[in-house]
Amino acid sequence: MSAVTRPPNRLLQALPATEYAQLHPLLETVDLTKETALADAGAPVQRVYFPHGGVVSMMINLSDGQSVEIATIGRDGVVGAAAALHERPLLADAIVVVPGTASMVRAEDFREAANRSTAFRTLVALYEQALMAQTQQSVACNVSHPVEARLSRWLLRARDLCGSEALPLTQEMLAQMIGVRRNAVSIVAHGFQQAGILRYSRGHIEITDIDGLRRAACECYATVKAHAEQLIGPEED
């Protein structure tokens, strides 16, 4: 029997062949449409998503109407796994900020698959550790590092998740992602464009000097990447 072709998601790629063969019939490929909520904070998780591309932002809503990003998920992870596994509500909104596609599985099927497979449960647990490490690093970054470093860190992460230097993002969205006012992002983006690091127009940003962007980023980008590789292994090219 020929091997089943796997979608470009790091966790699905990492599953042993037997476990993936059992999960495969339960997966449905869906579009991740920009600004769609995949799950709402406080509500039961109905579906679990393994993104193939794009960016999903985990957002906390504050009483004053502001929203703060705590983590980004893409083809290196899964949305809603822990909440679905333990039949608990998600603690943050999961919002698509860069469109893509994903493998979707119903929460009850996800639980059954995890209950059948120790390897599956272990992989999910390791990913949740990596996600927690990312959340903690993001909080530390946003209170400690300048806007230039934070914006660079976020764009590098988005590039990794999308596999592209061209990102359909507005300055308003970027400001929300790193917790600053839009004018702060505008000033930094203008400086980066003058330095040849970025090219931007309304609703579109292109990274034109990846090495320059890496130099502008703080250590948080590399730290989060290293944590993920230590826990779930390096991403295949």
JSON list of C-alpha atoms in Angstrom, two decimals:
[
{"chain": "A", "resi": 1, "resn": "MET", "atom": "CA", "xyz": [0.00, 0.00, 0.00]},
{"chain": "A", "resi": 2, "resn": "SER", "atom": "CA", "xyz": [1.47, 3.33, -0.99]},
{"chain": "A", "resi": 3, "resn": "ALA", "atom": "CA", "xyz": [2.23, 5.92, 1.69]},
{"chain": "A", "resi": 4, "resn": "VAL", "atom": "CA", "xyz": [-0.38, 8.59, 2.30]},
{"chain": "A", "resi": 5, "resn": "THR", "atom": "CA", "xyz": [0.74, 12.05, 1.20]},
{"chain": "A", "resi": 6, "resn": "ARG", "atom": "CA", "xyz": [0.83, 14.33, 4.21]},
{"chain": "A", "resi": 7, "resn": "PRO", "atom": "CA", "xyz": [-0.10, 18.02, 4.25]},
{"chain": "A", "resi": 8, "resn": "PRO", "atom": "CA", "xyz": [2.63, 20.59, 5.04]},
{"chain": "A", "resi": 9, "resn": "ASN", "atom": "CA", "xyz": [2.03, 20.78, 8.78]},
{"chain": "A", "resi": 10, "resn": "ARG", "atom": "CA", "xyz": [4.95, 20.10, 11.11]},
{"chain": "A", "resi": 11, "resn": "LEU", "atom": "CA", "xyz": [2.99, 18.01, 13.62]},
{"chain": "A", "resi": 12, "resn": "LEU", "atom": "CA", "xyz": [1.22, 15.92, 11.01]},
{"chain": "A", "resi": 13, "resn": "GLN", "atom": "CA", "xyz": [4.59, 15.36, 9.34]},
{"chain": "A", "resi": 14, "resn": "ALA", "atom": "CA", "xyz": [6.07, 14.22, 12.67]},
{"chain": "A", "resi": 15, "resn": "LEU", "atom": "CA", "xyz": [3.40, 11.60, 13.44]},
{"chain": "A", "resi": 16, "resn": "PRO", "atom": "CA", "xyz": [4.45, 7.97, 13.03]},
{"chain": "A", "resi": 17, "resn": "ALA", "atom": "CA", "xyz": [3.04, 6.43, 9.84]},
{"chain": "A", "resi": 18, "resn": "THR", "atom": "CA", "xyz": [0.53, 4.19, 11.60]},
{"chain": "A", "resi": 19, "resn": "GLU", "atom": "CA", "xyz": [-0.91, 7.02, 13.68]},
{"chain": "A", "resi": 20, "resn": "TYR", "atom": "CA", "xyz": [-1.18, 9.33, 10.68]},
{"chain": "A", "resi": 21, "resn": "ALA", "atom": "CA", "xyz": [-2.88, 6.63, 8.60]},
{"chain": "A", "resi": 22, "resn": "GLN", "atom": "CA", "xyz": [-5.57, 6.36, 11.31]},
{"chain": "A", "resi": 23, "resn": "LEU", "atom": "CA", "xyz": [-5.99, 10.14, 11.55]},
{"chain": "A", "resi": 24, "resn": "HIS", "atom": "CA", "xyz": [-5.98, 10.84, 7.82]},
{"chain": "A", "resi": 25, "resn": "PRO", "atom": "CA", "xyz": [-9.61, 9.83, 7.05]},
{"chain": "A", "resi": 26, "resn": "LEU", "atom": "CA", "xyz": [-10.82, 12.21, 9.77]},
{"chain": "A", "resi": 27, "resn": "LEU", "atom": "CA", "xyz": [-9.07, 15.27, 8.32]},
{"chain": "A", "resi": 28, "resn": "GLU", "atom": "CA", "xyz": [-10.79, 17.79, 6.09]},
{"chain": "A", "resi": 29, "resn": "THR", "atom": "CA", "xyz": [-8.92, 20.50, 4.17]},
{"chain": "A", "resi": 30, "resn": "VAL", "atom": "CA", "xyz": [-10.44, 23.93, 4.80]},
{"chain": "A", "resi": 31, "resn": "ASP", "atom": "CA", "xyz": [-9.64, 27.52, 3.88]},
{"chain": "A", "resi": 32, "resn": "LEU", "atom": "CA", "xyz": [-8.44, 29.89, 6.59]},
{"chain": "A", "resi": 33, "resn": "THR", "atom": "CA", "xyz": [-10.08, 33.16, 5.64]},
{"chain": "A", "resi": 34, "resn": "LYS", "atom": "CA", "xyz": [-8.56, 36.41, 6.89]},
{"chain": "A", "resi": 35, "resn": "GLU", "atom": "CA", "xyz": [-10.13, 37.79, 10.09]},
{"chain": "A", "resi": 36, "resn": "THR", "atom": "CA", "xyz": [-12.13, 34.59, 10.67]},
{"chain": "A", "resi": 37, "resn": "ALA", "atom": "CA", "xyz": [-12.40, 33.40, 14.28]},
{"chain": "A", "resi": 38, "resn": "LEU", "atom": "CA", "xyz": [-11.50, 29.70, 14.40]},
{"chain": "A", "resi": 39, "resn": "ALA", "atom": "CA", "xyz": [-12.42, 29.53, 18.08]},
{"chain": "A", "resi": 40, "resn": "ASP", "atom": "CA", "xyz": [-13.70, 31.96, 20.70]},
{"chain": "A", "resi": 41, "resn": "ALA", "atom": "CA", "xyz": [-12.34, 32.39, 24.22]},
{"chain": "A", "resi": 42, "resn": "GLY", "atom": "CA", "xyz": [-14.60, 30.79, 26.80]},
{"chain": "A", "resi": 43, "resn": "ALA", "atom": "CA", "xyz": [-16.50, 28.65, 24.29]},
{"chain": "A", "resi": 44, "resn": "PRO", "atom": "CA", "xyz": [-16.14, 24.86, 23.86]},
{"chain": "A", "resi": 45, "resn": "VAL", "atom": "CA", "xyz": [-13.75, 23.90, 21.06]},
{"chain": "A", "resi": 46, "resn": "GLN", "atom": "CA", "xyz": [-15.66, 22.20, 18.25]},
{"chain": "A", "resi": 47, "resn": "ARG", "atom": "CA", "xyz": [-12.81, 21.81, 15.74]},
{"chain": "A", "resi": 48, "resn": "VAL", "atom": "CA", "xyz": [-9.05, 21.46, 15.82]},
{"chain": "A", "resi": 49, "resn": "TYR", "atom": "CA", "xyz": [-6.95, 22.97, 13.03]},
{"chain": "A", "resi": 50, "resn": "PHE", "atom": "CA", "xyz": [-3.53, 21.95, 11.70]},
{"chain": "A", "resi": 51, "resn": "PRO", "atom": "CA", "xyz": [-2.56, 24.92, 9.47]},
{"chain": "A", "resi": 52, "resn": "HIS", "atom": "CA", "xyz": [-0.69, 24.29, 6.21]},
{"chain": "A", "resi": 53, "resn": "GLY", "atom": "CA", "xyz": [0.12, 27.99, 5.79]},
{"chain": "A", "resi": 54, "resn": "GLY", "atom": "CA", "xyz": [-1.00, 31.41, 6.89]},
{"chain": "A", "resi": 55, "resn": "VAL", "atom": "CA", "xyz": [-0.95, 32.82, 10.41]},
{"chain": "A", "resi": 56, "resn": "VAL", "atom": "CA", "xyz": [-3.41, 32.35, 13.27]},
{"chain": "A", "resi": 57, "resn": "SER", "atom": "CA", "xyz": [-3.12, 34.79, 16.16]},
{"chain": "A", "resi": 58, "resn": "MET", "atom": "CA", "xyz": [-4.13, 33.91, 19.71]},
{"chain": "A", "resi": 59, "resn": "MET", "atom": "CA", "xyz": [-5.68, 37.08, 21.10]},
{"chain": "A", "resi": 60, "resn": "ILE", "atom": "CA", "xyz": [-6.70, 38.17, 24.60]},
{"chain": "A", "resi": 61, "resn": "ASN", "atom": "CA", "xyz": [-9.46, 40.80, 24.78]},
{"chain": "A", "resi": 62, "resn": "LEU", "atom": "CA", "xyz": [-9.17, 43.42, 27.53]},
{"chain": "A", "resi": 63, "resn": "SER", "atom": "CA", "xyz": [-11.98, 45.27, 29.27]},
{"chain": "A", "resi": 64, "resn": "ASP", "atom": "CA", "xyz": [-11.03, 48.57, 27.62]},
{"chain": "A", "resi": 65, "resn": "GLY", "atom": "CA", "xyz": [-11.67, 47.11, 24.17]},
{"chain": "A", "resi": 66, "resn": "GLN", "atom": "CA", "xyz": [-8.05, 46.43, 23.26]},
{"chain": "A", "resi": 67, "resn": "SER", "atom": "CA", "xyz": [-6.83, 43.06, 22.01]},
{"chain": "A", "resi": 68, "resn": "VAL", "atom": "CA", "xyz": [-3.34, 41.71, 22.72]},
{"chain": "A", "resi": 69, "resn": "GLU", "atom": "CA", "xyz": [-1.65, 38.88, 20.86]},
{"chain": "A", "resi": 70, "resn": "ILE", "atom": "CA", "xyz": [-0.04, 36.22, 23.03]},
{"chain": "A", "resi": 71, "resn": "ALA", "atom": "CA", "xyz": [1.11, 33.72, 20.36]},
{"chain": "A", "resi": 72, "resn": "THR", "atom": "CA", "xyz": [1.11, 32.96, 16.65]},
{"chain": "A", "resi": 73, "resn": "ILE", "atom": "CA", "xyz": [0.34, 29.55, 15.19]},
{"chain": "A", "resi": 74, "resn": "GLY", "atom": "CA", "xyz": [0.90, 28.30, 11.67]},
{"chain": "A", "resi": 75, "resn": "ARG", "atom": "CA", "xyz": [2.19, 25.28, 9.82]},
{"chain": "A", "resi": 76, "resn": "ASP", "atom": "CA", "xyz": [4.41, 24.43, 12.79]},
{"chain": "A", "resi": 77, "resn": "GLY", "atom": "CA", "xyz": [1.49, 23.80, 15.14]},
{"chain": "A", "resi": 78, "resn": "VAL", "atom": "CA", "xyz": [-2.15, 23.18, 15.92]},
{"chain": "A", "resi": 79, "resn": "VAL", "atom": "CA", "xyz": [-5.04, 25.38, 17.05]},
{"chain": "A", "resi": 80, "resn": "GLY", "atom": "CA", "xyz": [-7.25, 24.22, 19.92]},
{"chain": "A", "resi": 81, "resn": "ALA", "atom": "CA", "xyz": [-5.54, 20.91, 20.70]},
{"chain": "A", "resi": 82, "resn": "ALA", "atom": "CA", "xyz": [-5.22, 21.10, 24.49]},
{"chain": "A", "resi": 83, "resn": "ALA", "atom": "CA", "xyz": [-8.69, 22.57, 24.96]},
{"chain": "A", "resi": 84, "resn": "ALA", "atom": "CA", "xyz": [-10.24, 19.88, 22.77]},
{"chain": "A", "resi": 85, "resn": "LEU", "atom": "CA", "xyz": [-8.27, 17.10, 24.41]},
{"chain": "A", "resi": 86, "resn": "HIS", "atom": "CA", "xyz": [-9.39, 18.03, 27.92]},
{"chain": "A", "resi": 87, "resn": "GLU", "atom": "CA", "xyz": [-12.86, 19.28, 26.89]},
{"chain": "A", "resi": 88, "resn": "ARG", "atom": "CA", "xyz": [-12.11, 22.74, 28.23]},
{"chain": "A", "resi": 89, "resn": "PRO", "atom": "CA", "xyz": [-12.80, 26.15, 26.65]},
{"chain": "A", "resi": 90, "resn": "LEU", "atom": "CA", "xyz": [-10.01, 27.95, 24.86]},
{"chain": "A", "resi": 91, "resn": "LEU", "atom": "CA", "xyz": [-8.60, 30.83, 26.92]},
{"chain": "A", "resi": 92, "resn": "ALA", "atom": "CA", "xyz": [-7.98, 33.12, 23.92]},
{"chain": "A", "resi": 93, "resn": "ASP", "atom": "CA", "xyz": [-9.60, 33.92, 20.58]},
{"chain": "A", "resi": 94, "resn": "ALA", "atom": "CA", "xyz": [-7.98, 32.23, 17.59]},
{"chain": "A", "resi": 95, "resn": "ILE", "atom": "CA", "xyz": [-8.09, 34.73, 14.69]},
{"chain": "A", "resi": 96, "resn": "VAL", "atom": "CA", "xyz": [-6.75, 34.25, 11.16]},
{"chain": "A", "resi": 97, "resn": "VAL", "atom": "CA", "xyz": [-4.50, 37.21, 10.33]},
{"chain": "A", "resi": 98, "resn": "VAL", "atom": "CA", "xyz": [-2.87, 35.80, 7.18]},
{"chain": "A", "resi": 99, "resn": "PRO", "atom": "CA", "xyz": [-5.04, 33.51, 5.04]},
{"chain": "A", "resi": 100, "resn": "GLY", "atom": "CA", "xyz": [-4.08, 29.95, 4.18]},
{"chain": "A", "resi": 101, "resn": "THR", "atom": "CA", "xyz": [-5.40, 26.40, 4.41]},
{"chain": "A", "resi": 102, "resn": "ALA", "atom": "CA", "xyz": [-5.54, 23.82, 7.19]},
{"chain": "A", "resi": 103, "resn": "SER", "atom": "CA", "xyz": [-6.43, 20.23, 7.99]},
{"chain": "A", "resi": 104, "resn": "MET", "atom": "CA", "xyz": [-9.46, 20.32, 10.27]},
{"chain": "A", "resi": 105, "resn": "VAL", "atom": "CA", "xyz": [-10.68, 17.52, 12.55]},
{"chain": "A", "resi": 106, "resn": "ARG", "atom": "CA", "xyz": [-13.72, 17.50, 14.83]},
{"chain": "A", "resi": 107, "resn": "ALA", "atom": "CA", "xyz": [-12.84, 17.80, 18.52]},
{"chain": "A", "resi": 108, "resn": "GLU", "atom": "CA", "xyz": [-14.40, 14.45, 19.43]},
{"chain": "A", "resi": 109, "resn": "ASP", "atom": "CA", "xyz": [-12.45, 12.68, 16.67]},
{"chain": "A", "resi": 110, "resn": "PHE", "atom": "CA", "xyz": [-9.29, 14.43, 17.81]},
{"chain": "A", "resi": 111, "resn": "ARG", "atom": "CA", "xyz": [-9.83, 13.14, 21.37]},
{"chain": "A", "resi": 112, "resn": "GLU", "atom": "CA", "xyz": [-10.43, 9.60, 20.16]},
{"chain": "A", "resi": 113, "resn": "ALA", "atom": "CA", "xyz": [-7.28, 9.68, 18.04]},
{"chain": "A", "resi": 114, "resn": "ALA", "atom": "CA", "xyz": [-5.23, 10.98, 20.98]},
{"chain": "A", "resi": 115, "resn": "ASN", "atom": "CA", "xyz": [-6.70, 8.36, 23.31]},
{"chain": "A", "resi": 116, "resn": "ARG", "atom": "CA", "xyz": [-5.69, 5.61, 20.89]},
{"chain": "A", "resi": 117, "resn": "SER", "atom": "CA", "xyz": [-2.11, 6.78, 20.46]},
{"chain": "A", "resi": 118, "resn": "THR", "atom": "CA", "xyz": [0.54, 7.53, 23.06]},
{"chain": "A", "resi": 119, "resn": "ALA", "atom": "CA", "xyz": [2.76, 8.98, 20.32]},
{"chain": "A", "resi": 120, "resn": "PHE", "atom": "CA", "xyz": [-0.01, 11.41, 19.28]},
{"chain": "A", "resi": 121, "resn": "ARG", "atom": "CA", "xyz": [-0.66, 12.54, 22.87]},
{"chain": "A", "resi": 122, "resn": "THR", "atom": "CA", "xyz": [3.06, 13.00, 23.49]},
{"chain": "A", "resi": 123, "resn": "LEU", "atom": "CA", "xyz": [3.49, 15.10, 20.34]},
{"chain": "A", "resi": 124, "resn": "VAL", "atom": "CA", "xyz": [0.55, 17.33, 21.30]},
{"chain": "A", "resi": 125, "resn": "ALA", "atom": "CA", "xyz": [1.93, 17.73, 24.85]},
{"chain": "A", "resi": 126, "resn": "LEU", "atom": "CA", "xyz": [5.36, 18.71, 23.53]},
{"chain": "A", "resi": 127, "resn": "TYR", "atom": "CA", "xyz": [3.80, 21.24, 21.16]},
{"chain": "A", "resi": 128, "resn": "GLU", "atom": "CA", "xyz": [1.78, 22.78, 23.98]},
{"chain": "A", "resi": 129, "resn": "GLN", "atom": "CA", "xyz": [5.04, 23.26, 25.90]},
{"chain": "A", "resi": 130, "resn": "ALA", "atom": "CA", "xyz": [6.52, 25.01, 22.87]},
{"chain": "A", "resi": 131, "resn": "LEU", "atom": "CA", "xyz": [3.41, 27.20, 22.59]},
{"chain": "A", "resi": 132, "resn": "MET", "atom": "CA", "xyz": [3.65, 28.13, 26.27]},
{"chain": "A", "resi": 133, "resn": "ALA", "atom": "CA", "xyz": [7.31, 29.03, 25.81]},
{"chain": "A", "resi": 134, "resn": "GLN", "atom": "CA", "xyz": [6.35, 31.25, 22.87]},
{"chain": "A", "resi": 135, "resn": "THR", "atom": "CA", "xyz": [3.63, 32.95, 24.92]},
{"chain": "A", "resi": 136, "resn": "GLN", "atom": "CA", "xyz": [6.01, 33.68, 27.79]},
{"chain": "A", "resi": 137, "resn": "GLN", "atom": "CA", "xyz": [8.69, 34.99, 25.43]},
{"chain": "A", "resi": 138, "resn": "SER", "atom": "CA", "xyz": [6.18, 37.24, 23.65]},
{"chain": "A", "resi": 139, "resn": "VAL", "atom": "CA", "xyz": [5.07, 38.79, 26.92]},
{"chain": "A", "resi": 140, "resn": "ALA", "atom": "CA", "xyz": [8.68, 39.42, 27.95]},
{"chain": "A", "resi": 141, "resn": "CYS", "atom": "CA", "xyz": [9.49, 40.85, 24.50]},
{"chain": "A", "resi": 142, "resn": "ASN", "atom": "CA", "xyz": [6.56, 43.26, 24.47]},
{"chain": "A", "resi": 143, "resn": "VAL", "atom": "CA", "xyz": [7.49, 44.79, 27.82]},
{"chain": "A", "resi": 144, "resn": "SER", "atom": "CA", "xyz": [11.27, 44.85, 27.34]},
{"chain": "A", "resi": 145, "resn": "HIS", "atom": "CA", "xyz": [12.23, 45.48, 23.72]},
{"chain": "A", "resi": 146, "resn": "PRO", "atom": "CA", "xyz": [11.85, 48.46, 21.37]},
{"chain": "A", "resi": 147, "resn": "VAL", "atom": "CA", "xyz": [9.28, 48.58, 18.59]},
{"chain": "A", "resi": 148, "resn": "GLU", "atom": "CA", "xyz": [11.90, 47.94, 15.88]},
{"chain": "A", "resi": 149, "resn": "ALA", "atom": "CA", "xyz": [12.95, 44.65, 17.48]},
{"chain": "A", "resi": 150, "resn": "ARG", "atom": "CA", "xyz": [9.40, 43.52, 18.20]},
{"chain": "A", "resi": 151, "resn": "LEU", "atom": "CA", "xyz": [8.19, 44.26, 14.68]},
{"chain": "A", "resi": 152, "resn": "SER", "atom": "CA", "xyz": [11.18, 42.45, 13.19]},
{"chain": "A", "resi": 153, "resn": "ARG", "atom": "CA", "xyz": [10.59, 39.44, 15.44]},
{"chain": "A", "resi": 154, "resn": "TRP", "atom": "CA", "xyz": [6.92, 39.23, 14.42]},
{"chain": "A", "resi": 155, "resn": "LEU", "atom": "CA", "xyz": [7.62, 39.59, 10.68]},
{"chain": "A", "resi": 156, "resn": "LEU", "atom": "CA", "xyz": [10.30, 36.90, 10.80]},
{"chain": "A", "resi": 157, "resn": "ARG", "atom": "CA", "xyz": [7.90, 34.56, 12.56]},
{"chain": "A", "resi": 158, "resn": "ALA", "atom": "CA", "xyz": [5.15, 35.30, 9.99]},
{"chain": "A", "resi": 159, "resn": "ARG", "atom": "CA", "xyz": [7.61, 34.67, 7.16]},
{"chain": "A", "resi": 160, "resn": "ASP", "atom": "CA", "xyz": [8.52, 31.28, 8.62]},
{"chain": "A", "resi": 161, "resn": "LEU", "atom": "CA", "xyz": [4.87, 30.29, 8.95]},
{"chain": "A", "resi": 162, "resn": "CYS", "atom": "CA", "xyz": [3.88, 31.47, 5.46]},
{"chain": "A", "resi": 163, "resn": "GLY", "atom": "CA", "xyz": [7.06, 30.52, 3.62]},
{"chain": "A", "resi": 164, "resn": "SER", "atom": "CA", "xyz": [6.98, 33.84, 1.79]},
{"chain": "A", "resi": 165, "resn": "GLU", "atom": "CA", "xyz": [8.58, 37.28, 1.97]},
{"chain": "A", "resi": 166, "resn": "ALA", "atom": "CA", "xyz": [5.29, 38.84, 0.78]},
{"chain": "A", "resi": 167, "resn": "LEU", "atom": "CA", "xyz": [2.73, 39.23, 3.58]},
{"chain": "A", "resi": 168, "resn": "PRO", "atom": "CA", "xyz": [-0.80, 40.67, 3.23]},
{"chain": "A", "resi": 169, "resn": "LEU", "atom": "CA", "xyz": [-0.68, 42.79, 6.38]},
{"chain": "A", "resi": 170, "resn": "THR", "atom": "CA", "xyz": [-1.71, 46.33, 7.23]},
{"chain": "A", "resi": 171, "resn": "GLN", "atom": "CA", "xyz": [0.15, 48.56, 9.63]},
{"chain": "A", "resi": 172, "resn": "GLU", "atom": "CA", "xyz": [-2.96, 48.59, 11.82]},
{"chain": "A", "resi": 173, "resn": "MET", "atom": "CA", "xyz": [-2.80, 44.81, 12.09]},
{"chain": "A", "resi": 174, "resn": "LEU", "atom": "CA", "xyz": [0.92, 44.82, 12.84]},
{"chain": "A", "resi": 175, "resn": "ALA", "atom": "CA", "xyz": [0.40, 47.41, 15.57]},
{"chain": "A", "resi": 176, "resn": "GLN", "atom": "CA", "xyz": [-2.19, 45.18, 17.19]},
{"chain": "A", "resi": 177, "resn": "MET", "atom": "CA", "xyz": [0.08, 42.15, 16.96]},
{"chain": "A", "resi": 178, "resn": "ILE", "atom": "CA", "xyz": [2.91, 43.79, 18.90]},
{"chain": "A", "resi": 179, "resn": "GLY", "atom": "CA", "xyz": [0.82, 45.96, 21.19]},
{"chain": "A", "resi": 180, "resn": "VAL", "atom": "CA", "xyz": [1.69, 49.47, 20.01]},
{"chain": "A", "resi": 181, "resn": "ARG", "atom": "CA", "xyz": [-0.05, 52.39, 18.29]},
{"chain": "A", "resi": 182, "resn": "ARG", "atom": "CA", "xyz": [-0.23, 52.45, 14.53]},
{"chain": "A", "resi": 183, "resn": "ASN", "atom": "CA", "xyz": [1.95, 55.56, 14.22]},
{"chain": "A", "resi": 184, "resn": "ALA", "atom": "CA", "xyz": [4.79, 53.71, 15.99]},
{"chain": "A", "resi": 185, "resn": "VAL", "atom": "CA", "xyz": [4.66, 50.94, 13.37]},
{"chain": "A", "resi": 186, "resn": "SER", "atom": "CA", "xyz": [4.42, 53.53, 10.59]},
{"chain": "A", "resi": 187, "resn": "ILE", "atom": "CA", "xyz": [7.60, 55.27, 11.77]},
{"chain": "A", "resi": 188, "resn": "VAL", "atom": "CA", "xyz": [9.54, 52.00, 12.06]},
{"chain": "A", "resi": 189, "resn": "ALA", "atom": "CA", "xyz": [8.23, 50.65, 8.74]},
{"chain": "A", "resi": 190, "resn": "HIS", "atom": "CA", "xyz": [9.24, 53.88, 7.00]},
{"chain": "A", "resi": 191, "resn": "GLY", "atom": "CA", "xyz": [12.75, 53.59, 8.44]},
{"chain": "A", "resi": 192, "resn": "PHE", "atom": "CA", "xyz": [12.97, 49.96, 7.34]},
{"chain": "A", "resi": 193, "resn": "GLN", "atom": "CA", "xyz": [11.84, 50.91, 3.84]},
{"chain": "A", "resi": 194, "resn": "GLN", "atom": "CA", "xyz": [14.45, 53.66, 3.65]},
{"chain": "A", "resi": 195, "resn": "ALA", "atom": "CA", "xyz": [17.07, 51.09, 4.73]},
{"chain": "A", "resi": 196, "resn": "GLY", "atom": "CA", "xyz": [15.93, 48.62, 2.08]},
{"chain": "A", "resi": 197, "resn": "ILE", "atom": "CA", "xyz": [14.70, 46.05, 4.60]},
{"chain": "A", "resi": 198, "resn": "LEU", "atom": "CA", "xyz": [11.01, 46.27, 3.71]},
{"chain": "A", "resi": 199, "resn": "ARG", "atom": "CA", "xyz": [8.81, 47.44, 0.88]},
{"chain": "A", "resi": 200, "resn": "TYR", "atom": "CA", "xyz": [5.27, 48.27, 1.82]},
{"chain": "A", "resi": 201, "resn": "SER", "atom": "CA", "xyz": [2.03, 49.59, 0.40]},
{"chain": "A", "resi": 202, "resn": "ARG", "atom": "CA", "xyz": [-1.44, 49.59, 1.87]},
{"chain": "A", "resi": 203, "resn": "GLY", "atom": "CA", "xyz": [-2.32, 46.07, 2.98]},
{"chain": "A", "resi": 204, "resn": "HIS", "atom": "CA", "xyz": [0.93, 44.56, 1.74]},
{"chain": "A", "resi": 205, "resn": "ILE", "atom": "CA", "xyz": [4.43, 44.18, 3.18]},
{"chain": "A", "resi": 206, "resn": "GLU", "atom": "CA", "xyz": [7.37, 42.56, 1.43]},
{"chain": "A", "resi": 207, "resn": "ILE", "atom": "CA", "xyz": [10.63, 41.64, 3.17]},
{"chain": "A", "resi": 208, "resn": "THR", "atom": "CA", "xyz": [13.43, 42.71, 0.82]},
{"chain": "A", "resi": 209, "resn": "ASP", "atom": "CA", "xyz": [16.46, 42.19, 3.11]},
{"chain": "A", "resi": 210, "resn": "ILE", "atom": "CA", "xyz": [15.99, 39.15, 5.35]},
{"chain": "A", "resi": 211, "resn": "ASP", "atom": "CA", "xyz": [19.46, 39.46, 6.90]},
{"chain": "A", "resi": 212, "resn": "GLY", "atom": "CA", "xyz": [18.80, 43.10, 7.74]},
{"chain": "A", "resi": 213, "resn": "LEU", "atom": "CA", "xyz": [15.51, 42.14, 9.38]},
{"chain": "A", "resi": 214, "resn": "ARG", "atom": "CA", "xyz": [17.26, 39.44, 11.41]},
{"chain": "A", "resi": 215, "resn": "ARG", "atom": "CA", "xyz": [19.83, 41.97, 12.61]},
{"chain": "A", "resi": 216, "resn": "ALA", "atom": "CA", "xyz": [17.05, 44.32, 13.69]},
{"chain": "A", "resi": 217, "resn": "ALA", "atom": "CA", "xyz": [15.22, 41.60, 15.66]},
{"chain": "A", "resi": 218, "resn": "CYS", "atom": "CA", "xyz": [15.77, 40.87, 19.33]},
{"chain": "A", "resi": 219, "resn": "GLU", "atom": "CA", "xyz": [16.86, 37.48, 20.64]},
{"chain": "A", "resi": 220, "resn": "CYS", "atom": "CA", "xyz": [13.23, 36.44, 21.17]},
{"chain": "A", "resi": 221, "resn": "TYR", "atom": "CA", "xyz": [12.79, 35.23, 17.58]},
{"chain": "A", "resi": 222, "resn": "ALA", "atom": "CA", "xyz": [15.73, 32.82, 17.81]},
{"chain": "A", "resi": 223, "resn": "THR", "atom": "CA", "xyz": [14.80, 31.76, 21.35]},
{"chain": "A", "resi": 224, "resn": "VAL", "atom": "CA", "xyz": [11.25, 30.76, 20.38]},
{"chain": "A", "resi": 225, "resn": "LYS", "atom": "CA", "xyz": [12.54, 28.91, 17.32]},
{"chain": "A", "resi": 226, "resn": "ALA", "atom": "CA", "xyz": [15.11, 27.04, 19.41]},
{"chain": "A", "resi": 227, "resn": "HIS", "atom": "CA", "xyz": [12.51, 26.02, 22.00]},
{"chain": "A", "resi": 228, "resn": "ALA", "atom": "CA", "xyz": [10.27, 24.57, 19.29]},
{"chain": "A", "resi": 229, "resn": "GLU", "atom": "CA", "xyz": [13.13, 22.66, 17.68]},
{"chain": "A", "resi": 230, "resn": "GLN", "atom": "CA", "xyz": [14.22, 21.27, 21.05]},
{"chain": "A", "resi": 231, "resn": "LEU", "atom": "CA", "xyz": [10.73, 20.03, 21.87]},
{"chain": "A", "resi": 232, "resn": "ILE", "atom": "CA", "xyz": [9.32, 18.83, 18.54]},
{"chain": "A", "resi": 233, "resn": "GLY", "atom": "CA", "xyz": [12.36, 18.73, 16.27]},
{"chain": "A", "resi": 234, "resn": "PRO", "atom": "CA", "xyz": [13.58, 20.95, 13.42]},
{"chain": "A", "resi": 235, "resn": "GLU", "atom": "CA", "xyz": [11.21, 21.84, 10.61]},
{"chain": "A", "resi": 236, "resn": "GLU", "atom": "CA", "xyz": [12.00, 20.10, 7.35]},
{"chain": "A", "resi": 237, "resn": "ASP", "atom": "CA", "xyz": [12.89, 22.31, 4.38]}
]
